[in-house]
Coordinates of C-alpha atoms in Angstrom, one line a residue:
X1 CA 101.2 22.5 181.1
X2 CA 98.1 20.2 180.3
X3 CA 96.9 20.0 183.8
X4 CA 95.9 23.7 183.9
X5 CA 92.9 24.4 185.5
X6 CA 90.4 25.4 182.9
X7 CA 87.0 26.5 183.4
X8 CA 84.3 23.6 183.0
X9 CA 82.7 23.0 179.6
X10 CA 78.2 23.0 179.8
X11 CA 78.9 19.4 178.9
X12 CA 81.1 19.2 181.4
X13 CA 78.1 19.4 183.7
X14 CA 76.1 16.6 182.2
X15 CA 79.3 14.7 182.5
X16 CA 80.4 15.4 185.7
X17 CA 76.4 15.1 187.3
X18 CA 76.5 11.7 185.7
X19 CA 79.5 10.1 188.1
X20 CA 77.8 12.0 190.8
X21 CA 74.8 9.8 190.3
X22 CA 76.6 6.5 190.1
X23 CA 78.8 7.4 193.2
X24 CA 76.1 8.7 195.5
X25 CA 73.5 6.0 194.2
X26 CA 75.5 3.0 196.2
X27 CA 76.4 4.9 199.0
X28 CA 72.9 5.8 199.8
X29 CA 71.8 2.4 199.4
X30 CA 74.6 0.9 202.1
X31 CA 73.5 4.1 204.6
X32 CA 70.1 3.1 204.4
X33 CA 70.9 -0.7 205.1
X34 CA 73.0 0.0 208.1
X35 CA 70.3 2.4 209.3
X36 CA 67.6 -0.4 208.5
X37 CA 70.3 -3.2 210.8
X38 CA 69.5 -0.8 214.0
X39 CA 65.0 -0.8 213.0
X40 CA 66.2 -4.6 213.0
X41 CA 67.6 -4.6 216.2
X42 CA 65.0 -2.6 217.8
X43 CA 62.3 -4.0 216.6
X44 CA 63.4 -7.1 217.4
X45 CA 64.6 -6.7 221.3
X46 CA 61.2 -5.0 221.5
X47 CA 59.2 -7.6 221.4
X48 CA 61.1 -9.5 224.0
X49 CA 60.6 -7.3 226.9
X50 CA 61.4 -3.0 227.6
X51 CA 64.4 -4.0 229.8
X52 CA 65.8 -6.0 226.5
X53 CA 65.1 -3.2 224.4
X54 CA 66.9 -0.3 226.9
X55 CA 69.7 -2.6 226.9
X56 CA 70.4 -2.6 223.6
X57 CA 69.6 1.1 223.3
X58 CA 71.7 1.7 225.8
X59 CA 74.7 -0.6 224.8
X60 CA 74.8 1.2 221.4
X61 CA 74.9 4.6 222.7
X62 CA 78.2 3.1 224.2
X63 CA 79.5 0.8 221.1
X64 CA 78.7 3.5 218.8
X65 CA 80.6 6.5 220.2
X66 CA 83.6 4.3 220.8
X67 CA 83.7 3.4 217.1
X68 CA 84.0 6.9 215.8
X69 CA 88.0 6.5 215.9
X70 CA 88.0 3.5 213.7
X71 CA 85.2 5.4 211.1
X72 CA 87.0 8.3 210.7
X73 CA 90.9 6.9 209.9
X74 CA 88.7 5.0 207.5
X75 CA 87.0 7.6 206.1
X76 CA 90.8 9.4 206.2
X77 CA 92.1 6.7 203.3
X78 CA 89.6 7.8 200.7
X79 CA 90.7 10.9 199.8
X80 CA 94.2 10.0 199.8
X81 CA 93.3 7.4 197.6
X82 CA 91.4 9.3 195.1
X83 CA 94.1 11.9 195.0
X84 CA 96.2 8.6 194.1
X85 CA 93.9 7.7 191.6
X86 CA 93.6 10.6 189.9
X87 CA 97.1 11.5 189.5
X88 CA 97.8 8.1 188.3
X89 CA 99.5 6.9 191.1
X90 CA 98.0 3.6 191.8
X91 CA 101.3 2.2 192.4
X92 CA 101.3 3.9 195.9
X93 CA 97.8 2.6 197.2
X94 CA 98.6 -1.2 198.5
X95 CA 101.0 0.5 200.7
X96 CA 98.6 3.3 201.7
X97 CA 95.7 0.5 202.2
X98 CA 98.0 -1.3 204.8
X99 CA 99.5 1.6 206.7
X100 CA 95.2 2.3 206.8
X101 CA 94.6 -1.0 208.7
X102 CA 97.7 -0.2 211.1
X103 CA 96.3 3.4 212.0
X104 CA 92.9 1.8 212.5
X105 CA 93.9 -1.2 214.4
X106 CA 95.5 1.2 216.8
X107 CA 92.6 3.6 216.8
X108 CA 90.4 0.2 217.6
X109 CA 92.4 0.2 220.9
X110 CA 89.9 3.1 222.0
X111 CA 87.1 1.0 220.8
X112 CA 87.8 -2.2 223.2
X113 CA 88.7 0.3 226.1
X114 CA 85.5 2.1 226.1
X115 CA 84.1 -1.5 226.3
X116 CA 85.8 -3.0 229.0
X117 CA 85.2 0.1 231.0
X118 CA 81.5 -0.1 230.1
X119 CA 80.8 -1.7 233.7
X120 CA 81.8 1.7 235.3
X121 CA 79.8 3.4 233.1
X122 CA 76.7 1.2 233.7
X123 CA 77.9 1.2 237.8
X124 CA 77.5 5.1 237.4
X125 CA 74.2 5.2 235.8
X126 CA 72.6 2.8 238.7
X127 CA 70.3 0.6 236.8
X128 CA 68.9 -2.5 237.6
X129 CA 71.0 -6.3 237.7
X130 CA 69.0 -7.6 234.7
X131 CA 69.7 -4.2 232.6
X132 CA 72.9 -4.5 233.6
X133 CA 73.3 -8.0 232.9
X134 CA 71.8 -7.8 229.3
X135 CA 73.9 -5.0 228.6
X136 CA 77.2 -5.8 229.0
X137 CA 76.3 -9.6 227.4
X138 CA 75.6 -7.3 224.3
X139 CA 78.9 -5.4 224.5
X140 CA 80.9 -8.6 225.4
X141 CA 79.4 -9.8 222.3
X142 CA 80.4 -6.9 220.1
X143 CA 84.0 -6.5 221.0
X144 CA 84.4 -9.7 218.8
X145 CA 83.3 -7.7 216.0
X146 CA 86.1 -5.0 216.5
X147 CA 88.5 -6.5 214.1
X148 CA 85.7 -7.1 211.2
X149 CA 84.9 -3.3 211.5
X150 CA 88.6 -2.4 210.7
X151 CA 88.6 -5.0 208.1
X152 CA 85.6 -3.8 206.7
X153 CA 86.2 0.3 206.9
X154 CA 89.2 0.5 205.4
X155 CA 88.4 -2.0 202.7
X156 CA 85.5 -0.2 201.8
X157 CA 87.0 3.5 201.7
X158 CA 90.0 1.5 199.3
X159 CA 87.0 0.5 197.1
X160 CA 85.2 3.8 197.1
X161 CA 88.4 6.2 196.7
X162 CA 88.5 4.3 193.5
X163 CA 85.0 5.7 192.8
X164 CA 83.7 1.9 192.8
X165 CA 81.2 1.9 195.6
X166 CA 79.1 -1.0 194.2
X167 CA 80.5 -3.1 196.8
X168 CA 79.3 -1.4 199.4
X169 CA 75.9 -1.4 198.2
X170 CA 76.0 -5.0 198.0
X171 CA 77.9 -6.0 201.0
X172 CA 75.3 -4.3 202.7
X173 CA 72.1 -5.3 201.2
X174 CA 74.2 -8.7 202.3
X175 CA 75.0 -7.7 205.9
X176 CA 71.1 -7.0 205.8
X177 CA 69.8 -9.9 204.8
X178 CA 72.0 -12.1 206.7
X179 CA 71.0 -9.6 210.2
X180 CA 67.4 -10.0 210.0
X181 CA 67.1 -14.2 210.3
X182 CA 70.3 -14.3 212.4
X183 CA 68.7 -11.9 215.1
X184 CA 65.9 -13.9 214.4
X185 CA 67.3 -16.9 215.6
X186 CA 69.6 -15.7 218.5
X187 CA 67.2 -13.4 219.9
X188 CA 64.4 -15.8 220.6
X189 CA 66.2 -19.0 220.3
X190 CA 65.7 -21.0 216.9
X191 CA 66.7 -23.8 215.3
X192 CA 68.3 -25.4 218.9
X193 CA 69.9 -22.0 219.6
X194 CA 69.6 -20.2 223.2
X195 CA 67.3 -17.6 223.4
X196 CA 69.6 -14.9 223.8
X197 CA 67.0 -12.1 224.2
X198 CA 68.7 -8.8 224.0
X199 CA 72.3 -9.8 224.3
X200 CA 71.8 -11.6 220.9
X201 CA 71.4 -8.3 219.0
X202 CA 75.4 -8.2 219.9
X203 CA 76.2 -11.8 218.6
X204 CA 73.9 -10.9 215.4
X205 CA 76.1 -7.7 214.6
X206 CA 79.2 -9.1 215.5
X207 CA 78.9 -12.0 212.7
X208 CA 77.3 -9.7 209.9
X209 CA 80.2 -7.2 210.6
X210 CA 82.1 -10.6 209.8
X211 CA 80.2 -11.8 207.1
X212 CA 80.5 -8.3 205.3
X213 CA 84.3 -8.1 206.8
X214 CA 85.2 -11.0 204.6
X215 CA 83.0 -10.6 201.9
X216 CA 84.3 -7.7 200.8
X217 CA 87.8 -9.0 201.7
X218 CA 87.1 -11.8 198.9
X219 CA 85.9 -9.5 196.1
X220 CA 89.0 -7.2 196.6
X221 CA 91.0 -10.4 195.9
X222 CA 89.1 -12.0 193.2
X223 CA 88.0 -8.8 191.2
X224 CA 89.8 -7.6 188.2
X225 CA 89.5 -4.1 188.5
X226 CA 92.0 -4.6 191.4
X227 CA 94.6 -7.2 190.4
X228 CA 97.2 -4.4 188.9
X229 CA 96.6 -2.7 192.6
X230 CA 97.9 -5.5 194.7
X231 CA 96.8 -4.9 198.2
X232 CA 98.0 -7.8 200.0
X233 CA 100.5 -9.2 197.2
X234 CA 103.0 -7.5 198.9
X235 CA 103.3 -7.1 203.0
X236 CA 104.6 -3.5 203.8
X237 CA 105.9 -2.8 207.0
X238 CA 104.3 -0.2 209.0
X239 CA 105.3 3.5 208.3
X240 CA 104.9 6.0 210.5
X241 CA 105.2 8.5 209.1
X242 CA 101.6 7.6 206.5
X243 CA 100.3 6.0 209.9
X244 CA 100.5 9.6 211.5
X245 CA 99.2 11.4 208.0
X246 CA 96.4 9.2 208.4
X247 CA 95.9 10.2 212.0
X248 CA 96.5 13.5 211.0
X249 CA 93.1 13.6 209.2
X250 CA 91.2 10.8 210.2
X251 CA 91.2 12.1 213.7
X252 CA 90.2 15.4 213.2
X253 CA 86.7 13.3 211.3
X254 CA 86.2 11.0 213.8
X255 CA 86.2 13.9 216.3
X256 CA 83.6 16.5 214.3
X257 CA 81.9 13.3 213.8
X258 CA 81.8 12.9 218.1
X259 CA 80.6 17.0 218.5
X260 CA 77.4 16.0 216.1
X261 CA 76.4 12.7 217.6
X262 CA 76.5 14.2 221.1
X263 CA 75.6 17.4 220.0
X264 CA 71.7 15.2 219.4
X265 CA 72.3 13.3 222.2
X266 CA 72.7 16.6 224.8
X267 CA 69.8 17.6 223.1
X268 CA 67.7 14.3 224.1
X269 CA 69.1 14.4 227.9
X270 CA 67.9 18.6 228.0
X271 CA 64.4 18.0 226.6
X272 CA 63.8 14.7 228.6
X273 CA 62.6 16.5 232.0
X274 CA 59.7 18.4 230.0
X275 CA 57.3 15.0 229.7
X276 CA 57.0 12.0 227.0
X277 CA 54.9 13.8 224.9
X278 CA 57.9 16.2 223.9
X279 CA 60.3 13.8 224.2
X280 CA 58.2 11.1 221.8
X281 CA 57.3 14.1 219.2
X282 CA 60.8 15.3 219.4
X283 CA 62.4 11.9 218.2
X284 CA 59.9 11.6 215.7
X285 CA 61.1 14.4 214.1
X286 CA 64.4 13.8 214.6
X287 CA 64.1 10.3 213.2
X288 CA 62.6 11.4 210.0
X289 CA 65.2 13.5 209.5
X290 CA 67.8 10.9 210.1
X291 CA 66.3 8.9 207.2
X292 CA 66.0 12.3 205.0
X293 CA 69.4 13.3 205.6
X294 CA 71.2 10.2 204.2
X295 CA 70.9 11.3 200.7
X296 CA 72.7 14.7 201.8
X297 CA 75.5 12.2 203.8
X298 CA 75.7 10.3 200.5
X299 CA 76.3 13.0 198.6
X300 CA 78.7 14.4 200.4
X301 CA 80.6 11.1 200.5
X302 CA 80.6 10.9 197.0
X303 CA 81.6 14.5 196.2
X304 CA 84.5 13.8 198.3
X305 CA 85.9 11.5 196.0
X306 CA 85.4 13.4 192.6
X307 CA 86.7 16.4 194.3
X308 CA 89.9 14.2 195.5
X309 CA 90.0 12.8 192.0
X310 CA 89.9 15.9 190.1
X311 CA 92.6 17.4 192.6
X312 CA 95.1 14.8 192.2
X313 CA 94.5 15.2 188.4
X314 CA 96.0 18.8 188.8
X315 CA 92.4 20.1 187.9
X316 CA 91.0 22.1 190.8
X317 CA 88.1 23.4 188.6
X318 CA 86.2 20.3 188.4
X319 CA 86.7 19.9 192.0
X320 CA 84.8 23.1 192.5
X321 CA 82.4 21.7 189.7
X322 CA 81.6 19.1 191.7
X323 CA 81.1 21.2 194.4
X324 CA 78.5 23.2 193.3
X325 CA 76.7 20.1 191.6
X326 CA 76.6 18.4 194.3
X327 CA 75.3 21.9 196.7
X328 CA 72.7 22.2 194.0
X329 CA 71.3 18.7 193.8
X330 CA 71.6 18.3 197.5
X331 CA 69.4 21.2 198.0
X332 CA 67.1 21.0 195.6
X333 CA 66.2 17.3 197.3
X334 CA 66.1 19.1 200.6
X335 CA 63.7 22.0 199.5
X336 CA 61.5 19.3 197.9
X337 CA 61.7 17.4 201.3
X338 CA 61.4 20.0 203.8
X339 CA 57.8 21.2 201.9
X340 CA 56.6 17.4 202.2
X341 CA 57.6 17.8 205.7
X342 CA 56.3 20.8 206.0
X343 CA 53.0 20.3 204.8
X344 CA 52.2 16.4 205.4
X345 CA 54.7 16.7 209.5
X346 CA 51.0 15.2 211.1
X347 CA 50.3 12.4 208.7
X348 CA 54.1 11.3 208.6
X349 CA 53.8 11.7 212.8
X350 CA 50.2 9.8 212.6
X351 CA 52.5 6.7 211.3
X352 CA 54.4 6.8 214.6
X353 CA 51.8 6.6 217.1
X354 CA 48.2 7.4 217.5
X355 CA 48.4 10.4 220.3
X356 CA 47.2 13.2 219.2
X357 CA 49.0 15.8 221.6
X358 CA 51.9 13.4 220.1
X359 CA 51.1 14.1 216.5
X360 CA 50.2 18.1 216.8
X361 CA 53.5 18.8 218.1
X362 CA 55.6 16.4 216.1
X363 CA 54.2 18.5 212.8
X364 CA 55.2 21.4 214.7
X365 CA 58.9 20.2 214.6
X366 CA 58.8 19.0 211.6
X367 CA 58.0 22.4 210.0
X368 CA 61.4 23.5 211.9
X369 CA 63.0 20.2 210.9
X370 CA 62.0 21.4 207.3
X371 CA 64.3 24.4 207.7
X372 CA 66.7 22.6 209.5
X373 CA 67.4 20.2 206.1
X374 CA 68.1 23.3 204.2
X375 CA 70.6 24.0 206.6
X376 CA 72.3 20.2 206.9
X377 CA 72.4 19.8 203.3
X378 CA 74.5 22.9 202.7
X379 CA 76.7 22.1 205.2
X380 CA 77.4 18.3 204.7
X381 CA 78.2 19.1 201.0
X382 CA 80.8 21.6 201.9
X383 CA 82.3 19.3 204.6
X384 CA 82.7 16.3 202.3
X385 CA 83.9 18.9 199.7
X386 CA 86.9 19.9 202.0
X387 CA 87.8 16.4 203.3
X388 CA 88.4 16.2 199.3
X389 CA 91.2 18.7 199.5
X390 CA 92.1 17.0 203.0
X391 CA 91.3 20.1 205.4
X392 CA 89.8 18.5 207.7
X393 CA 91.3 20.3 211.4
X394 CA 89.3 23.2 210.2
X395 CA 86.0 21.5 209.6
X396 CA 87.0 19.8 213.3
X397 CA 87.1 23.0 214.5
X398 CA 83.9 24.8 213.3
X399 CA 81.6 22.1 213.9
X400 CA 82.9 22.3 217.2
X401 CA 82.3 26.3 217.5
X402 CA 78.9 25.7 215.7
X403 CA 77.0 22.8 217.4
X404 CA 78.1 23.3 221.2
X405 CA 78.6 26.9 221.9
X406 CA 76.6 28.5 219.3
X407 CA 73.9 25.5 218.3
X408 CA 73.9 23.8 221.6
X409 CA 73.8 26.6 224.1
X410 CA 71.0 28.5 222.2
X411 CA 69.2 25.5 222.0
X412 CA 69.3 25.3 225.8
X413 CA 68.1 28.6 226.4
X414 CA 65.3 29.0 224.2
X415 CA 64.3 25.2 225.4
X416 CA 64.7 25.3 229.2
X417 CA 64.8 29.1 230.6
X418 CA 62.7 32.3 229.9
X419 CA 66.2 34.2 228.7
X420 CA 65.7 35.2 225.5
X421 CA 61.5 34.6 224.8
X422 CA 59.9 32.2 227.0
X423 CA 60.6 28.8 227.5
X424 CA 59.6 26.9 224.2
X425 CA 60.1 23.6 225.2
X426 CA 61.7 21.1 222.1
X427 CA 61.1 23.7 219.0
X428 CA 63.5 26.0 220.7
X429 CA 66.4 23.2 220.6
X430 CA 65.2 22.6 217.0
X431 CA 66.0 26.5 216.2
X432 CA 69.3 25.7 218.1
X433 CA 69.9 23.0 215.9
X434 CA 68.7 25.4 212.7
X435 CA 71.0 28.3 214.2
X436 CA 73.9 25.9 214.7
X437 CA 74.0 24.3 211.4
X438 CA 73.8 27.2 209.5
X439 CA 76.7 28.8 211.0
X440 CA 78.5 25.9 210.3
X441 CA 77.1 26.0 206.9
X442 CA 78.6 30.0 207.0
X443 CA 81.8 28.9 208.2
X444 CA 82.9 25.7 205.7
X445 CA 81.9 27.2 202.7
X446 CA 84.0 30.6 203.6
X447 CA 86.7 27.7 204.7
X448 CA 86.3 25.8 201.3
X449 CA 86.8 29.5 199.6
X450 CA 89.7 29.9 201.0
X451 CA 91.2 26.7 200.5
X452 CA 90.4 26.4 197.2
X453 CA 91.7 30.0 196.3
X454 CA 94.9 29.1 198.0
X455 CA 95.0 25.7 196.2
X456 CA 94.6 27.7 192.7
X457 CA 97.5 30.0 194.0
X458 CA 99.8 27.4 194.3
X459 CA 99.2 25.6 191.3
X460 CA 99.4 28.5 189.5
X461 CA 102.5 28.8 190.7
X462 CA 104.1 25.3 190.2
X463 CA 102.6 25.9 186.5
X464 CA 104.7 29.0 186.2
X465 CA 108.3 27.4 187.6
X466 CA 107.5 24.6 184.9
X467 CA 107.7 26.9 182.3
X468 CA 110.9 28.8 183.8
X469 CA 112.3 25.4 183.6
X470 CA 111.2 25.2 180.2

C-alpha cells in the first residue's frame, strides 16, 4: 500500500533534476572520449598517407556495425538492473550480470563473423592491394579486442544500472589517455616499435578496449559499494531462460541502433554522386551535430536508469517525472544549440576548411541541422524513457518505419529527383532526416503514453487485490 503512485512533490523536481545531473554528467563525459578515440585515430592515419586513412575509415564502417549486437545486450542489462535496484532486489544481479556476459559472448559471435568475412566484403568493393592490405591488418588487429568489449559493456551497464556511472567517466578519460601515445607509437613506429601505419589504429584500440576491459574489471572487485553484490563470488551456470530475456530486449536495441547508423550512412552513399563540395559541407554538418547530440544521448541514457529505478520501486510517477525533466532539459539545450547553429553555421564551417562554396552551404545545413536537433532530442529522450519500462520491440519498430521508409525515402526524393520540388541536392536529405525523426518523435512518445497508462492500470490493480487480501 506504500508504493502507490503519488503525484510528484515541486521539491520533488529539484530532487529528481539533481540525480539527473550526476547521471547524465559522467555519461557525457565517456561519449565524448570515445568520440574523441575515433578524431585520434583519424588524425593520426592522416598524416601517414590517404590510403592509411581510407583504410581505417573503411575498416570501422565494418568493425562498428558488427559490434551493434554486443552494445545493445549490454545496454539490455541496465534496465533490468535498475528495476533490481530499485525494488531492492540486489540479491538477484550477480546472476543477472553473468547470464549478461553469456548473451553477449554469443552475440560477439556476429562480431568475429562479420570480420572474418571482411575479405569478401573488401573483394566486392574492388580496391586497391595496399588498401586492401592495410585494412584487413586493422580488422585482424581488432578481433583481439572482441572479448575486452564484452568485458567492458556489460560491466559498465552493471555499474550504471546502479546509477554509479563515475567509472565510466574515468575508464574513459583512461582509455583516452592511454589511445593517444599508444597510436602514437604503433602508427609511426616509436620507441623500437614497427611503424604500423594504418593497421596500428587496430592494435591501439584493441589494447585500450583491454586496458579499460580490466580496469573496470578491478574497481568492480576492489570497490565497496559492490562487495554485498558479489558478481563473481559466486559462478552461476548459464540460464536460458535470462540469456533469452536479455535477447529479448537487447536485440531489438542493437537493431534500432543498426536502422540509425545506416540510415546516415545511405544518406552519405545518395549524396556522394552530386560533387565534394556537397559531400564535404554535408559531413560538416553532420559532424557538428554528432558532437551536439551526445548530451541528448547522455540524457537519455541516464533517464533510463531513474525511470527503471522508480519502476522497480512501484512508483511509476517519478518515472514519468523523469521523463518530462529530462524532455525539458534536453530541449532546452537543443533550442539554445540549434540558434548557435543557426546563426554562427559559417563561422563553425570556416573551422573546417577554408572553401568558401564549402562554408556557404555547410551554414545552409546547419540551419536545417538546427531544426533537426529539436527533433533528435525529443525523440532520444522518449526512447531511453521506454527502454526504462523495457519496451523496446516497439521503439525497434518505429525507428524502423521512421528513418527508412518515411525519413530515408523522402530524403531521396527531395535530394536526387525533381518529384516533389526540384532536386535540392543535401538540404533535401537533411529535411528527410528532420521529417524522419520527428515522426519517430510522434510515434515513441504516443508509444511511452500508452505504456505508461497501461503500466498505471496494472498497478492499480495489483494495489487493489492487496487490499482484497487484506
Amino acid at each position: 500500500m506504500s508504493r502507490t503512485a503519488q503525484l510528484p512533490r515541486p521539491d520533488h523536481w529539484w530532487r529528481e533534476s539533481k540525480k539527473l545531473a550526476r547521471l547524465t554528467g559522467p555519461i557525457l563525459v565517456a561519449q565524448l572520449t570515445q568520440m574523441l578515440m575515433g578524431v585520434v585515430d583519424t588524425v593520426m592515419a592522416g598524416r601517414v598517407s590517404a590510403t592509411d586513412l581510407a583504410a581505417v575509415s573503411v575498416g570501422g564502417s565494418i568493425w562498428f556495425p558488427s559490434t551493434l549486437l554486443v552494445f545493445g545486450l549490454g545496454l539490455a542489462l541496465a534496465p533490468i538492473i535498475s528495476h533490481f535496484d530499485g525494488a531492492n532486489k540486489r540479491h538477484k544481479v550477480a546472476n543477472m550480470v553473468q547470464q549478461g556476459f553469456y548473451a553477449s559472448l554469443i552475440g560477439s559471435l556476429l562480431c568475429v563473423a562479420v570480420i572474418l568475412s571482411a575479405p569478401l566484403i573488401l573483394n566486392a568493393m574492388a580496391v586497391e592491394d595496399n588498401f586492401r592490405t592495410i585494412t584487413l591488418d586493422y580488422l585482424g588487429y581488432l578481433i583481439w579486442a572482441v572479448p575486452a568489449l564484452v568485458l567492458y559493456m556489460v560491466l559498465r551497464n552493471f555499474c550504471e544500472g546502479l546509477s554509479h556511472t563515475v567509472p565510466s567517466l574515468v575508464i574513459g578519460v583512461i582509455g583516452l589517455l592511454v589511445n593517444i601515445p599508444v597510436n602514437y607509437i604503433l602508427i609511426y613506429g616509436k620507441l623500437g616499435m614497427p611503424a604500423l601505419g594504418g593497421a596500428g589504429c587496430g592494435l591501439a584500440t584493441a589494447i585500450v578496449l583491454w586496458v579499460m576491459a580490466l580496469g573496470l574489471l578491478l574497481y568492480v572487485l576492489w570497490a565497496k559499494r559492490f562487495k554485498a553484490i558479489g558478481v563473481f563470488s559466486q559462478w552461476f551456470k548459464p540460464d536460458w531462460d535470462d540469456i533469452w530475456y536479455i535477447v529479448r530486449l537487447g536485440f531489438p536495441i542493437a537493431t534500432a541502433m543498426f536502422f540509425e547508423v545506416s540510415l546516415f550512412a545511405a544518406a552519405a552513399l545518395v549524396i556522394a554522386p552530386l560533387g565534394a563540395t556537397m559531400v564535404a559541407s554535408h559531413q560538416i554538418a553532420l559532424n557538428i551535430s554528432s558532437l551536439v547530440y551526445m548530451v541528448p544521448l547522455s540524457l537519455s541514457m541516464a533517464v533510463t536508469l531513474r525511470v527503471g529505478f522508480a519502476l522497480g520501486a512501484g512508483n511509476p510517477a517519478n518515472a514519468m517525472l523523469s521523463h518530462k525533466l529530462a524532455t525539458i532539459y534536453g530541449m532546452t539545450f537543443a533550442a539554445v544549440n540549434g540558434l548557435i547553429m543557426w546563426l554562427a553555421g559559417g563561422w563553425l564551417a570556416s573551422l573546417y576548411t577554408p572553401d568558401n562554396a564549402v562554408i556557404n552551404l555547410a551554414a545552409t545545413l546547419m540551419g536545417l541541422a538546427a531544426i533537426f536537433t529539436l527533433s533528435d532530442t525529443f525523440q532520444a529522450v522518449a526512447m531511453g524513457t521506454l527502454r526504462g519500462y523495457k519496451d523496446t520491440k516497439a521503439v525497434m519498430l518505429i525507428t524502423f518505419v521512421s528513418y527508412w521508409p518515411f525519413g530515408l525515402t523522402i530524403g531521396i526524393l527531395l535530394s536526387r529527383t525533381d518529384l516533389i520540388v526540384p532536386a535540392m541536392g543535401a538540404a533535401g536529405m537533411w529535411i528527410g532526416f528532420i521529417i524522419g525523426l520527428s515522426i519517430a518523435a510522434v510515434l515513441l512518445t504516443w508509444r511511452l503514453r500508452k505504456v505508461s497508462q497501461r503500466y498505471d492500470r496494472n498497478l492499480l490493480a495489483g494495489i487493489k487485490q492487496e487490499s482484497a487480501a487484506d
